[in-house]
């Protein structure tokens, strides 16, 4: 199975880059399944139903989120009826929407996708992500109820992300980190066969501070006095993510590569498709 994950879309620039590039990637590489993190797509804060639907139209099969999931209040409503929209799985019982789902890929594979949020240096402080992950993969095991298992682990601390990767090694096809918006160089296949990357990076303008216009973040570091709101940067965007070849036989990763298309970052596309 050919799988593509794209990191956090940030603002209009980031989402337009995804909407422009993703249809071609799906077609050219005959992708079977695509997950896009959309939690920063509405001006850098949250996601609207219209943006969610445009992301599906562009080629995403599932849209994940994170700590900004409810920044646009309409998400509280449309999350309850859109099964392909995921909020973090480890929200307390009773939260609207779903944190995971079992979906069918273009090749017919059953793909379990979950969005889980870390606890270190990030708010809100949700339920134990490791317990949530363990319960998930125990209830729908790879190779039994699921042909592939994809985990978007939305977390700040690299140590927590790496620990989650090792915790699920051999039980998930892919564990990919989001939230910090900077692509890491550690994409790899862990010893148990799980594809891992600490952070996929963002789909956004990299002439910025994590996708935001850099003047106000810099001002706050220098003066500690806010002068205005954070605004999503509007320059040309680069899309960043992770490509994985998943075995149809075992559901584990066989090949993994970084994906980067756009200005500023060194462009990278998988050579195994």
Backbone as JSON, one array per atom type, in Angstrom:
{
  "sequence": "XXXXXXXXXXXXXXXXXXXXXXXXXXXXXXXXXXXXXXXXXXXXXXXXXXXXXXXXXXXXXXXXXXXXXXXXXXXXXXXXXXXXXXXXXXXXXXXXXXXXXXXXXXXXXXXXXXXXXXXXXXXXXXXXXXXXXXXXXXXXXXXXXXXXXXXXXXXXXXXXXXXXXXXXXXXXXXXXXXXXXXXXXXXXXXXXXXXXXXXXXXXXXXXXXXXXXXXXXXXXXXXXXXXXXXXXXXXXXXXXXXXXXXXXXXXXXXXXXXXXXXXXXXXXXXXXX",
  "N": [[0.84, -1.19, 0.0], [0.52, 2.19, -0.86], [1.24, 4.95, 0.94], [0.65, 8.28, 2.04], [1.47, 10.91, 4.18], [0.72, 14.18, 5.19], [2.0, 16.98, 6.89], [0.96, 19.5, 9.36], [-1.26, 21.76, 7.92], [-0.9, 25.19, 7.42], [-2.64, 28.07, 7.57], [-3.89, 30.09, 4.75], [-1.93, 30.04, 2.74], [-0.6, 27.58, 3.21], [-2.69, 25.68, 2.96], [-3.55, 26.13, 0.33], [-1.3, 25.34, -1.07], [-1.31, 22.61, -0.55], [-3.79, 21.91, -1.7], [-3.19, 22.43, -4.32], [-0.97, 20.75, -4.95], [-1.54, 18.12, -4.06], [-3.55, 16.61, -5.59], [-2.11, 15.93, -7.94], [0.01, 14.42, -6.86], [-1.37, 12.22, -5.8], [-2.39, 11.12, -8.16], [-0.07, 10.81, -9.85], [1.6, 9.14, -8.35], [-0.02, 7.09, -7.75], [-1.39, 6.8, -5.26], [-2.6, 5.02, -2.45], [-3.71, 5.74, -0.02], [-4.24, 8.65, 1.92], [-3.4, 10.89, 4.49], [-3.97, 13.98, 6.04], [-2.91, 16.54, 8.2], [-4.93, 19.01, 9.51], [-5.14, 21.05, 11.41], [-4.3, 23.71, 11.68], [-5.27, 25.14, 9.58], [-7.16, 27.16, 9.14], [-6.52, 30.25, 8.98], [-4.36, 29.76, 10.59], [-5.31, 28.8, 12.96], [-7.15, 26.27, 13.96], [-9.81, 24.64, 12.05], [-12.2, 24.88, 9.42], [-15.43, 23.66, 8.32], [-15.71, 23.89, 5.56], [-13.02, 24.07, 4.68], [-12.16, 21.56, 5.52], [-13.7, 19.88, 3.84], [-12.72, 20.69, 1.33], [-10.13, 19.72, 1.56], [-10.53, 16.96, 1.54], [-11.55, 16.76, -1.06], [-9.3, 17.44, -2.51], [-7.79, 15.16, -2.26], [-7.25, 13.9, 0.17], [-7.87, 11.22, 2.44], [-8.43, 11.12, 5.12], [-8.64, 13.6, 7.66], [-6.67, 14.87, 10.17], [-6.13, 16.37, 13.46], [-5.38, 18.32, 16.35], [-4.17, 20.11, 19.17], [-5.41, 22.48, 18.5], [-7.92, 21.9, 17.65], [-10.56, 22.76, 18.3], [-10.56, 25.48, 17.84], [-11.93, 26.86, 15.85], [-15.21, 27.36, 16.22], [-17.22, 26.02, 14.86], [-16.27, 23.51, 14.39], [-16.92, 21.95, 16.56], [-19.47, 21.2, 15.98], [-19.57, 20.1, 13.29], [-17.8, 17.99, 13.57], [-19.16, 15.93, 14.74], [-20.55, 14.61, 12.79], [-18.91, 13.95, 10.72], [-17.08, 11.43, 9.79], [-14.54, 11.18, 8.76], [-13.07, 13.16, 9.83], [-10.87, 13.72, 12.38], [-10.41, 14.21, 15.84], [-8.15, 14.49, 18.69], [-7.73, 11.26, 20.07], [-7.52, 10.78, 22.81], [-9.09, 12.58, 24.24], [-11.28, 13.31, 27.0], [-14.0, 11.1, 27.87], [-17.06, 11.63, 26.21], [-16.45, 13.85, 24.7], [-17.02, 15.69, 21.67], [-17.17, 14.23, 18.34], [-14.77, 11.95, 16.74], [-11.88, 10.02, 17.61], [-10.57, 8.13, 16.21], [-10.75, 5.84, 13.42], [-11.88, 3.29, 11.14], [-11.02, 2.76, 7.89], [-11.46, 2.39, 4.31], [-8.98, 1.79, 1.98], [-7.86, 2.77, -1.35], [-6.91, 0.47, -2.55], [-8.38, -1.44, -1.36], [-7.6, -2.14, 1.19], [-8.0, -2.34, 4.78], [-7.8, 0.36, 6.82], [-6.75, 1.53, 9.81], [-6.92, 4.56, 11.43], [-5.65, 6.88, 13.7], [-5.71, 9.77, 15.77], [-3.7, 11.06, 18.15], [-2.87, 12.8, 21.15], [-0.05, 14.26, 22.76], [1.25, 14.79, 26.16], [3.27, 16.28, 27.33], [4.36, 19.54, 27.81], [2.25, 20.7, 26.38], [-1.05, 21.91, 25.86], [-4.63, 21.28, 25.81], [-4.33, 19.27, 28.84], [-4.62, 16.08, 28.26], [-6.08, 12.74, 28.49], [-4.1, 9.79, 29.31], [-1.88, 9.24, 26.72], [-0.53, 6.9, 25.98], [-1.92, 4.79, 27.15], [-4.3, 5.12, 25.75], [-3.45, 4.6, 23.13], [-2.6, 1.94, 23.37], [-4.98, 0.62, 24.04], [-6.4, 1.07, 21.7], [-4.93, -0.29, 19.59], [-5.03, -2.82, 20.59], [-7.7, -3.45, 20.49], [-8.19, -3.42, 17.79], [-6.34, -5.11, 16.1], [-3.3, -5.0, 14.17], [-3.05, -6.77, 11.18], [-5.12, -8.39, 11.78], [-7.97, -7.26, 12.42], [-7.29, -4.94, 11.09], [-5.55, -3.9, 8.16], [-3.61, -2.02, 7.94], [-2.17, 0.35, 10.17], [-2.31, 3.62, 11.17], [-0.86, 6.23, 12.93], [-1.2, 9.49, 13.98], [0.67, 11.33, 15.96], [0.31, 13.91, 17.92], [2.32, 16.04, 19.33], [4.58, 17.8, 21.57], [7.12, 17.24, 22.76], [10.08, 15.67, 21.74], [11.09, 13.41, 22.96], [8.81, 12.18, 24.02], [7.46, 11.59, 21.68], [9.26, 9.82, 20.37], [9.23, 7.77, 22.24], [6.58, 6.92, 22.01], [6.67, 5.92, 19.43], [8.39, 3.67, 19.77], [6.86, 2.27, 21.6], [4.68, 1.46, 20.1], [5.88, 0.02, 18.13], [5.9, -2.41, 15.69], [3.27, -2.9, 16.1], [1.91, -0.95, 14.81], [1.63, 0.49, 11.55], [2.61, 2.98, 10.83], [3.92, 5.6, 12.74], [3.73, 8.9, 13.12], [4.91, 12.11, 13.91], [3.37, 15.25, 14.71], [2.71, 18.83, 15.11], [4.98, 20.45, 15.95], [5.87, 21.64, 13.64], [8.28, 21.67, 12.27], [10.19, 19.88, 10.04], [11.71, 16.82, 10.84], [14.82, 14.96, 10.62], [14.78, 12.26, 11.01], [13.37, 10.16, 9.81], [12.55, 6.77, 9.52], [12.6, 3.14, 9.63], [11.56, 1.41, 12.33], [12.85, -1.15, 14.58], [10.9, -3.13, 14.85], [9.38, -2.86, 12.59], [7.81, -0.61, 12.17], [7.13, 2.43, 10.54], [8.57, 5.58, 11.2], [8.66, 9.02, 12.18], [9.78, 11.88, 13.86], [8.7, 14.48, 13.51], [6.6, 15.52, 10.94], [6.74, 17.97, 9.81], [5.47, 21.13, 8.51], [2.85, 22.16, 6.25], [3.27, 24.94, 4.78], [4.34, 28.43, 4.82], [7.72, 28.7, 4.98], [9.33, 30.87, 5.44], [9.1, 32.18, 8.05], [7.83, 32.08, 11.45], [7.26, 29.14, 12.51], [5.2, 29.03, 10.68], [3.83, 31.34, 11.15], [3.66, 34.89, 10.63], [6.75, 36.42, 11.11], [7.39, 38.68, 12.65], [5.82, 39.35, 14.97], [6.08, 37.06, 16.77], [8.89, 37.31, 17.15], [9.04, 39.83, 18.32], [7.78, 39.31, 20.77], [9.57, 37.56, 21.97], [11.7, 39.29, 22.31], [10.74, 41.53, 23.78], [8.74, 40.73, 25.52], [6.24, 41.8, 25.51], [3.15, 41.77, 24.08], [2.24, 42.96, 20.85], [0.38, 42.61, 18.96], [-1.77, 40.28, 17.19], [-0.93, 36.84, 16.42], [-0.35, 36.09, 13.06], [-1.01, 34.13, 10.22], [1.61, 33.35, 7.98], [1.95, 34.5, 4.61], [3.47, 33.92, 2.41], [4.95, 32.02, -0.39], [4.32, 28.55, -0.1], [5.67, 25.49, 1.25], [5.03, 22.05, 0.97], [5.15, 19.43, 3.34], [5.91, 16.16, 4.43], [5.44, 12.6, 4.89], [6.26, 9.66, 3.17], [5.28, 6.32, 2.76], [5.81, 2.95, 2.04], [3.8, 0.31, 2.52], [3.6, -3.03, 3.54], [1.51, -5.31, 1.92], [1.15, -7.78, 2.91], [2.08, -8.02, 5.61], [1.42, -5.6, 6.8], [3.26, -3.91, 7.83], [5.92, -1.44, 7.61], [7.83, -1.09, 4.64], [9.36, 0.63, 3.13], [10.45, 4.02, 3.49], [10.25, 7.56, 3.23], [11.09, 11.05, 3.22], [8.89, 13.73, 2.29], [8.96, 16.65, 0.51], [7.96, 19.53, -1.04], [8.33, 22.46, -2.74], [9.3, 25.96, -2.16], [12.39, 27.04, -0.48], [12.92, 24.78, 1.47], [14.95, 21.87, 0.92], [13.93, 20.04, -1.81], [12.17, 16.92, -1.87], [11.25, 13.74, -2.9], [9.83, 10.45, -2.85], [11.83, 7.74, -4.09], [10.99, 5.24, -4.56], [8.55, 4.79, -5.62]],
  "CA": [[0.0, 0.0, 0.0], [1.26, 3.45, -0.94], [0.63, 5.86, 1.91], [1.25, 9.61, 2.18], [1.03, 11.75, 5.29], [1.16, 15.57, 5.11], [1.97, 17.65, 8.18], [0.01, 20.57, 9.64], [-1.5, 22.87, 6.99], [-0.94, 26.46, 8.16], [-3.2, 29.22, 6.89], [-4.28, 30.03, 3.35], [-0.79, 29.64, 1.93], [-0.36, 26.15, 3.37], [-3.76, 24.84, 2.41], [-3.55, 26.25, -1.12], [-0.21, 24.51, -1.58], [-1.79, 21.22, -0.5], [-4.86, 21.74, -2.68], [-2.57, 22.46, -5.64], [-0.02, 19.66, -5.2], [-1.98, 16.78, -3.68], [-4.17, 15.81, -6.67], [-1.07, 15.39, -8.81], [0.74, 13.38, -6.14], [-2.25, 11.05, -5.74], [-2.46, 10.54, -9.51], [1.24, 10.41, -10.39], [2.19, 8.06, -7.56], [-1.07, 6.08, -7.52], [-1.46, 6.64, -3.81], [-3.75, 4.26, -1.96], [-4.32, 6.34, 1.17], [-3.6, 9.92, 2.28], [-3.85, 11.58, 5.7], [-3.46, 15.35, 6.14], [-3.25, 17.23, 9.44], [-5.5, 20.28, 9.12], [-5.56, 21.8, 12.59], [-3.92, 25.13, 11.6], [-5.55, 25.56, 8.21], [-8.03, 28.34, 9.1], [-5.79, 31.39, 9.52], [-3.37, 29.3, 11.57], [-5.94, 28.37, 14.21], [-8.32, 25.45, 13.76], [-10.23, 24.27, 10.72], [-13.62, 25.03, 9.15], [-15.99, 22.54, 7.57], [-15.42, 24.1, 4.16], [-11.63, 23.67, 4.44], [-12.13, 20.1, 5.68], [-14.24, 19.27, 2.62], [-11.78, 20.96, 0.25], [-8.99, 18.83, 1.75], [-10.95, 15.66, 1.02], [-11.67, 16.89, -2.52], [-7.94, 17.47, -3.06], [-7.23, 13.81, -2.28], [-7.07, 13.3, 1.5], [-8.88, 10.25, 2.9], [-8.72, 11.46, 6.51], [-8.02, 14.83, 8.15], [-6.42, 14.83, 11.6], [-6.01, 17.69, 14.08], [-4.51, 18.38, 17.52], [-4.6, 20.98, 20.26], [-6.22, 23.6, 17.98], [-9.08, 21.31, 16.97], [-11.81, 23.48, 18.57], [-10.38, 26.93, 17.72], [-13.08, 27.32, 15.07], [-16.29, 26.75, 17.0], [-18.06, 25.15, 14.04], [-15.74, 22.15, 14.45], [-17.66, 21.22, 17.59], [-20.7, 20.69, 15.38], [-19.41, 19.2, 12.14], [-17.03, 16.8, 13.96], [-20.06, 14.86, 15.18], [-21.16, 13.92, 11.64], [-17.9, 13.7, 9.69], [-16.24, 10.36, 10.32], [-13.18, 11.32, 8.26], [-12.46, 14.24, 10.6], [-10.48, 13.15, 13.67], [-9.81, 14.99, 16.93], [-7.34, 13.56, 19.48], [-8.41, 10.11, 20.64], [-7.46, 10.75, 24.26], [-9.99, 13.5, 24.93], [-12.14, 12.6, 27.95], [-15.26, 10.53, 27.4], [-18.1, 12.62, 26.01], [-16.04, 14.89, 23.75], [-17.63, 15.48, 20.34], [-16.33, 13.69, 17.28], [-14.08, 10.67, 16.88], [-10.43, 10.07, 17.63], [-10.03, 7.09, 15.34], [-11.72, 5.25, 12.51], [-11.41, 2.25, 10.23], [-11.37, 3.25, 6.57], [-11.03, 1.53, 3.2], [-8.05, 2.41, 1.04], [-8.19, 2.54, -2.76], [-6.57, -0.9, -2.9], [-9.24, -2.32, -0.59], [-7.08, -2.41, 2.54], [-8.66, -1.73, 5.94], [-6.8, 1.23, 7.42], [-7.1, 2.15, 11.09], [-6.24, 5.83, 11.61], [-5.92, 7.53, 15.0], [-5.06, 11.04, 16.12], [-3.47, 11.0, 19.6], [-2.13, 13.99, 21.55], [0.86, 14.11, 23.88], [0.95, 15.51, 27.41], [4.39, 17.11, 27.78], [4.51, 20.9, 27.27], [1.16, 21.02, 25.46], [-2.36, 21.97, 26.49], [-5.02, 20.85, 27.15], [-3.74, 18.05, 29.37], [-5.6, 15.05, 27.98], [-5.86, 11.44, 29.13], [-2.83, 9.14, 29.01], [-1.84, 8.84, 25.3], [-0.03, 5.54, 25.83], [-3.04, 3.91, 27.45], [-5.26, 5.23, 24.64], [-2.88, 3.9, 21.99], [-2.6, 0.5, 23.65], [-6.36, 0.16, 23.94], [-6.78, 1.13, 20.29], [-4.34, -1.35, 18.77], [-5.45, -4.1, 21.14], [-9.07, -3.68, 20.05], [-8.2, -3.56, 16.32], [-4.93, -5.43, 15.87], [-2.72, -5.04, 12.85], [-3.0, -8.13, 10.66], [-6.37, -9.07, 12.08], [-9.06, -6.37, 11.99], [-6.75, -3.85, 10.28], [-4.44, -4.22, 7.28], [-2.61, -0.99, 8.21], [-2.5, 1.2, 11.32], [-1.63, 4.9, 11.04], [-0.99, 7.06, 14.12], [-0.71, 10.87, 14.01], [0.92, 11.65, 17.37], [0.43, 15.37, 17.96], [3.0, 16.24, 20.61], [5.67, 18.78, 21.59], [8.43, 16.71, 23.17], [10.62, 14.61, 20.9], [11.23, 12.2, 23.77], [7.5, 11.54, 24.1], [7.16, 11.06, 20.35], [10.08, 8.63, 20.14], [8.74, 6.71, 23.12], [5.36, 6.37, 21.41], [7.09, 5.09, 18.3], [8.89, 2.38, 20.27], [5.74, 1.61, 22.28], [3.8, 0.87, 19.08], [6.69, -0.65, 17.11], [5.41, -3.75, 15.37], [1.81, -2.93, 16.23], [1.4, 0.08, 13.91], [2.37, 0.62, 10.31], [3.24, 4.29, 10.81], [3.75, 6.58, 13.82], [4.33, 10.14, 12.63], [4.66, 13.23, 14.8], [2.96, 16.56, 14.23], [2.58, 19.89, 16.11], [6.09, 21.39, 16.08], [5.94, 22.35, 12.36], [9.62, 21.64, 11.68], [10.45, 18.49, 9.67], [12.91, 16.21, 11.41], [15.59, 14.14, 9.67], [14.91, 10.92, 11.58], [12.45, 9.17, 9.25], [13.2, 5.46, 9.58], [11.77, 2.0, 10.0], [12.02, 0.91, 13.62], [13.25, -2.57, 14.54], [9.74, -3.99, 14.73], [8.74, -2.69, 11.3], [6.96, 0.57, 12.12], [7.71, 3.65, 9.99], [8.53, 6.61, 12.24], [9.32, 10.32, 12.04], [9.41, 12.7, 15.02], [7.75, 15.49, 13.05], [6.49, 15.57, 9.48], [6.85, 19.34, 9.35], [4.19, 21.78, 8.18], [2.59, 22.64, 4.91], [3.13, 26.37, 5.02], [5.42, 29.34, 4.43], [8.85, 28.5, 5.87], [9.92, 32.17, 5.77], [8.13, 32.48, 9.1], [8.06, 31.4, 12.73], [6.3, 28.03, 12.59], [4.06, 29.32, 9.82], [3.28, 32.65, 11.48], [4.49, 36.05, 10.3], [7.8, 36.31, 12.13], [7.63, 39.9, 13.42], [5.21, 39.34, 16.3], [6.8, 36.13, 17.64], [10.19, 37.86, 17.5], [8.78, 40.91, 19.26], [7.46, 38.77, 22.11], [10.81, 37.06, 22.56], [12.59, 40.41, 22.65], [10.17, 42.52, 24.71], [7.74, 40.09, 26.39], [5.02, 42.6, 25.45], [2.47, 41.56, 22.8], [1.83, 44.15, 20.1], [-0.69, 42.23, 18.05], [-2.07, 38.86, 17.1], [-0.18, 36.03, 15.48], [-1.01, 35.99, 11.77], [-0.38, 33.14, 9.35], [2.43, 33.9, 6.91], [1.25, 34.37, 3.33], [4.39, 33.69, 1.31], [4.86, 30.71, -1.03], [4.4, 27.47, 0.9], [6.22, 24.17, 0.96], [4.34, 20.95, 1.64], [6.1, 18.51, 3.96], [5.25, 14.98, 4.95], [6.13, 11.3, 4.95], [5.78, 8.63, 2.25], [5.57, 4.99, 3.29], [5.35, 1.75, 1.35], [3.35, -0.62, 3.56], [3.45, -4.38, 3.02], [0.15, -5.85, 1.87], [1.14, -9.07, 3.61], [2.26, -7.88, 7.06], [0.94, -4.33, 7.31], [4.39, -3.14, 8.36], [6.56, -0.57, 6.62], [8.93, -1.65, 3.87], [10.19, 1.75, 2.68], [9.99, 5.3, 4.04], [10.99, 8.71, 2.69], [10.52, 12.38, 3.46], [8.29, 14.4, 1.15], [9.0, 18.11, 0.6], [7.77, 20.12, -2.36], [8.1, 23.89, -2.64], [10.51, 26.77, -1.99], [13.16, 27.13, 0.77], [13.48, 23.49, 1.89], [15.42, 20.99, -0.15], [12.82, 19.21, -2.25], [12.4, 15.5, -1.71], [10.15, 12.84, -3.23], [10.3, 9.06, -2.75], [12.33, 7.15, -5.33], [10.57, 3.85, -4.61], [7.22, 4.7, -6.25]],
  "C": [[0.88, 1.24, 0.0], [0.55, 4.5, -0.1], [1.4, 7.17, 1.96], [0.62, 10.32, 3.36], [1.58, 13.16, 5.06], [0.96, 16.25, 6.45], [1.06, 18.87, 8.2], [-0.08, 21.62, 8.53], [-1.64, 24.15, 7.8], [-1.46, 27.58, 7.25], [-3.51, 29.0, 5.42], [-3.13, 29.54, 2.47], [-0.55, 28.14, 2.0], [-1.44, 25.3, 2.74], [-3.82, 24.95, 0.89], [-2.44, 25.43, -1.75], [-0.62, 23.04, -1.6], [-2.83, 20.99, -1.58], [-4.29, 21.72, -4.11], [-1.75, 21.21, -5.93], [-0.61, 18.27, -5.0], [-2.66, 16.01, -4.79], [-3.15, 15.18, -7.61], [-0.28, 14.27, -8.15], [-0.08, 12.09, -6.08], [-2.28, 10.33, -7.09], [-1.12, 10.0, -9.98], [1.82, 9.2, -9.67], [1.19, 6.95, -7.22], [-1.19, 5.75, -6.03], [-2.74, 5.92, -3.4], [-4.47, 4.94, -0.8], [-3.51, 7.56, 1.57], [-4.24, 10.46, 3.55], [-3.18, 12.94, 5.75], [-3.87, 15.91, 7.5], [-3.71, 18.65, 9.09], [-5.76, 21.25, 10.25], [-5.2, 23.29, 12.57], [-4.34, 25.77, 10.29], [-6.42, 26.81, 8.1], [-7.3, 29.51, 9.76], [-4.76, 31.02, 10.56], [-3.98, 28.71, 12.82], [-7.22, 27.6, 13.91], [-8.63, 25.2, 12.29], [-11.74, 24.46, 10.6], [-14.11, 23.81, 8.37], [-15.68, 22.68, 6.08], [-13.99, 23.69, 3.82], [-11.49, 22.15, 4.56], [-12.59, 19.43, 4.39], [-13.32, 19.52, 1.42], [-10.56, 20.04, 0.34], [-9.31, 17.43, 1.27], [-11.02, 15.69, -0.5], [-10.3, 16.86, -3.18], [-7.28, 16.09, -3.07], [-6.99, 13.17, -0.93], [-8.2, 12.31, 1.78], [-9.33, 10.55, 4.31], [-8.0, 12.76, 6.85], [-7.9, 14.73, 9.67], [-6.22, 16.25, 12.14], [-5.03, 17.64, 15.25], [-5.06, 19.35, 18.53], [-5.43, 22.17, 19.8], [-7.55, 23.13, 17.37], [-10.35, 22.14, 17.14], [-11.67, 24.99, 18.41], [-11.46, 27.58, 16.86], [-14.3, 26.6, 15.65], [-17.16, 25.81, 16.18], [-17.56, 23.71, 14.04], [-16.45, 21.31, 15.5], [-18.92, 20.58, 17.01], [-20.41, 19.7, 14.26], [-18.59, 17.95, 12.49], [-17.93, 15.63, 14.33], [-20.66, 14.08, 14.01], [-20.17, 13.63, 10.52], [-16.9, 12.67, 10.2], [-14.79, 10.46, 9.85], [-12.44, 12.51, 8.88], [-12.15, 13.7, 11.99], [-9.93, 14.22, 14.6], [-8.99, 14.0, 17.76], [-8.17, 12.5, 20.19], [-8.53, 10.18, 22.15], [-8.15, 11.92, 24.94], [-10.85, 12.7, 25.9], [-13.43, 12.11, 27.29], [-16.32, 11.64, 27.29], [-17.73, 13.75, 25.07], [-16.68, 14.63, 22.4], [-16.64, 14.87, 19.37], [-15.68, 12.37, 17.63], [-12.58, 10.88, 16.86], [-9.77, 9.04, 16.76], [-11.14, 6.59, 14.43], [-11.07, 4.21, 11.64], [-11.94, 2.59, 8.84], [-10.86, 2.29, 5.5], [-10.15, 2.32, 2.25], [-8.47, 2.09, -0.39], [-7.88, 1.12, -3.2], [-7.4, -1.92, -2.13], [-8.77, -2.62, 0.82], [-7.9, -1.7, 3.61], [-7.61, -0.95, 6.73], [-7.36, 1.85, 8.7], [-6.26, 3.41, 11.25], [-6.63, 6.41, 12.96], [-5.11, 8.79, 15.13], [-4.93, 11.04, 17.65], [-2.62, 12.2, 19.99], [-1.26, 13.71, 22.77], [0.48, 14.95, 25.08], [2.06, 16.45, 27.85], [4.39, 18.45, 27.05], [3.43, 21.26, 26.26], [-0.15, 21.0, 26.23], [-3.43, 21.79, 25.42], [-4.35, 19.53, 27.55], [-4.78, 16.94, 29.25], [-5.27, 13.76, 28.72], [-4.56, 10.81, 28.62], [-2.79, 8.68, 27.55], [-1.38, 7.4, 25.1], [-1.13, 4.52, 26.13], [-4.05, 3.93, 26.31], [-4.75, 4.47, 23.42], [-2.92, 2.39, 22.17], [-4.0, -0.08, 23.51], [-6.81, 0.09, 22.48], [-6.24, -0.06, 19.52], [-4.66, -2.74, 19.32], [-6.85, -4.47, 20.67], [-9.16, -3.94, 18.55], [-6.79, -3.89, 15.86], [-4.53, -5.42, 14.4], [-2.6, -6.5, 12.4], [-4.23, -8.94, 10.95], [-7.54, -8.21, 11.6], [-8.58, -5.24, 11.08], [-5.59, -4.35, 9.43], [-3.31, -3.21, 7.4], [-3.11, -0.15, 9.37], [-1.64, 2.46, 11.25], [-1.9, 5.74, 12.28], [-0.38, 8.44, 13.87], [-0.58, 11.24, 15.47], [1.27, 13.13, 17.46], [1.02, 15.76, 19.31], [4.17, 17.2, 20.45], [7.03, 18.12, 21.78], [8.87, 15.55, 22.27], [10.75, 13.31, 21.68], [9.91, 11.44, 23.87], [7.13, 10.91, 22.76], [7.97, 9.78, 20.09], [9.61, 7.46, 21.01], [7.46, 6.09, 22.58], [5.69, 5.49, 20.22], [7.55, 3.72, 18.74], [7.77, 1.59, 20.94], [4.85, 0.88, 21.28], [4.57, 0.12, 17.99], [6.23, -2.09, 16.92], [3.91, -3.88, 15.47], [1.13, -1.86, 15.38], [2.24, 0.1, 12.65], [3.21, 1.88, 10.3], [2.91, 5.03, 12.1], [4.48, 7.83, 13.39], [3.93, 11.29, 13.54], [4.22, 14.48, 14.05], [3.04, 17.55, 15.39], [3.73, 20.89, 16.1], [6.46, 22.07, 14.76], [7.31, 22.37, 11.71], [9.95, 20.19, 11.32], [11.76, 17.99, 10.24], [13.54, 15.25, 10.4], [15.68, 12.69, 10.11], [13.9, 9.92, 11.02], [13.19, 7.85, 9.09], [12.15, 4.38, 9.76], [12.35, 1.42, 11.27], [12.23, -0.61, 13.55], [12.1, -3.53, 14.39], [8.96, -3.81, 13.44], [7.83, -1.49, 11.16], [7.72, 1.76, 11.53], [7.52, 4.77, 11.0], [9.22, 7.87, 11.76], [8.85, 11.19, 13.2], [8.48, 13.84, 14.65], [7.79, 15.58, 11.53], [6.76, 16.95, 8.94], [5.48, 19.9, 9.02], [4.07, 21.96, 6.68], [2.29, 24.12, 5.05], [4.33, 27.14, 4.53], [6.57, 29.21, 5.43], [9.67, 29.77, 6.1], [9.05, 32.78, 6.86], [8.64, 31.94, 10.43], [6.96, 30.37, 12.89], [5.04, 28.3, 11.78], [3.39, 30.64, 10.1], [4.23, 33.76, 11.01], [5.48, 36.27, 11.44], [7.96, 37.53, 13.02], [7.06, 39.83, 14.84], [5.83, 38.28, 17.23], [8.16, 36.67, 18.08], [10.03, 38.99, 18.51], [8.53, 40.37, 20.67], [8.68, 38.16, 22.77], [11.69, 38.21, 23.05], [12.04, 41.29, 23.77], [9.25, 41.94, 25.76], [6.41, 40.85, 26.41], [4.34, 42.37, 24.1], [2.05, 42.87, 22.16], [0.68, 43.86, 19.15], [-0.9, 40.74, 18.07], [-1.05, 38.15, 16.22], [-1.0, 35.91, 14.2], [-0.26, 34.98, 10.91], [0.39, 33.82, 8.22], [1.8, 33.58, 5.55], [2.18, 34.16, 2.14], [4.21, 32.31, 0.69], [5.14, 29.58, -0.05], [5.07, 26.23, 0.35], [5.35, 23.12, 1.66], [5.39, 19.97, 2.15], [5.34, 17.33, 4.55], [6.12, 13.75, 4.86], [5.45, 10.33, 3.99], [6.21, 7.27, 2.78], [5.0, 3.93, 2.35], [5.05, 0.71, 2.44], [3.08, -1.98, 2.93], [1.99, -4.81, 3.04], [0.04, -7.14, 2.66], [1.18, -8.89, 5.13], [1.64, -6.63, 7.64], [2.03, -3.47, 7.91], [5.08, -2.39, 7.23], [7.72, -1.31, 5.94], [9.9, -0.57, 3.41], [9.59, 3.04, 3.24], [10.87, 6.41, 3.48], [10.29, 10.0, 3.07], [9.95, 12.92, 2.16], [8.33, 15.9, 1.41], [8.95, 18.68, -0.8], [7.46, 21.6, -2.19], [9.4, 24.65, -2.42], [11.15, 26.57, -0.61], [13.73, 25.8, 1.22], [13.97, 22.71, 0.68], [14.29, 20.05, -0.54], [13.18, 17.74, -2.21], [11.13, 14.74, -2.06], [10.67, 11.41, -3.19], [10.75, 8.52, -4.09], [11.87, 5.71, -5.48], [9.15, 3.7, -5.18], [7.34, 4.96, -7.74]]
}
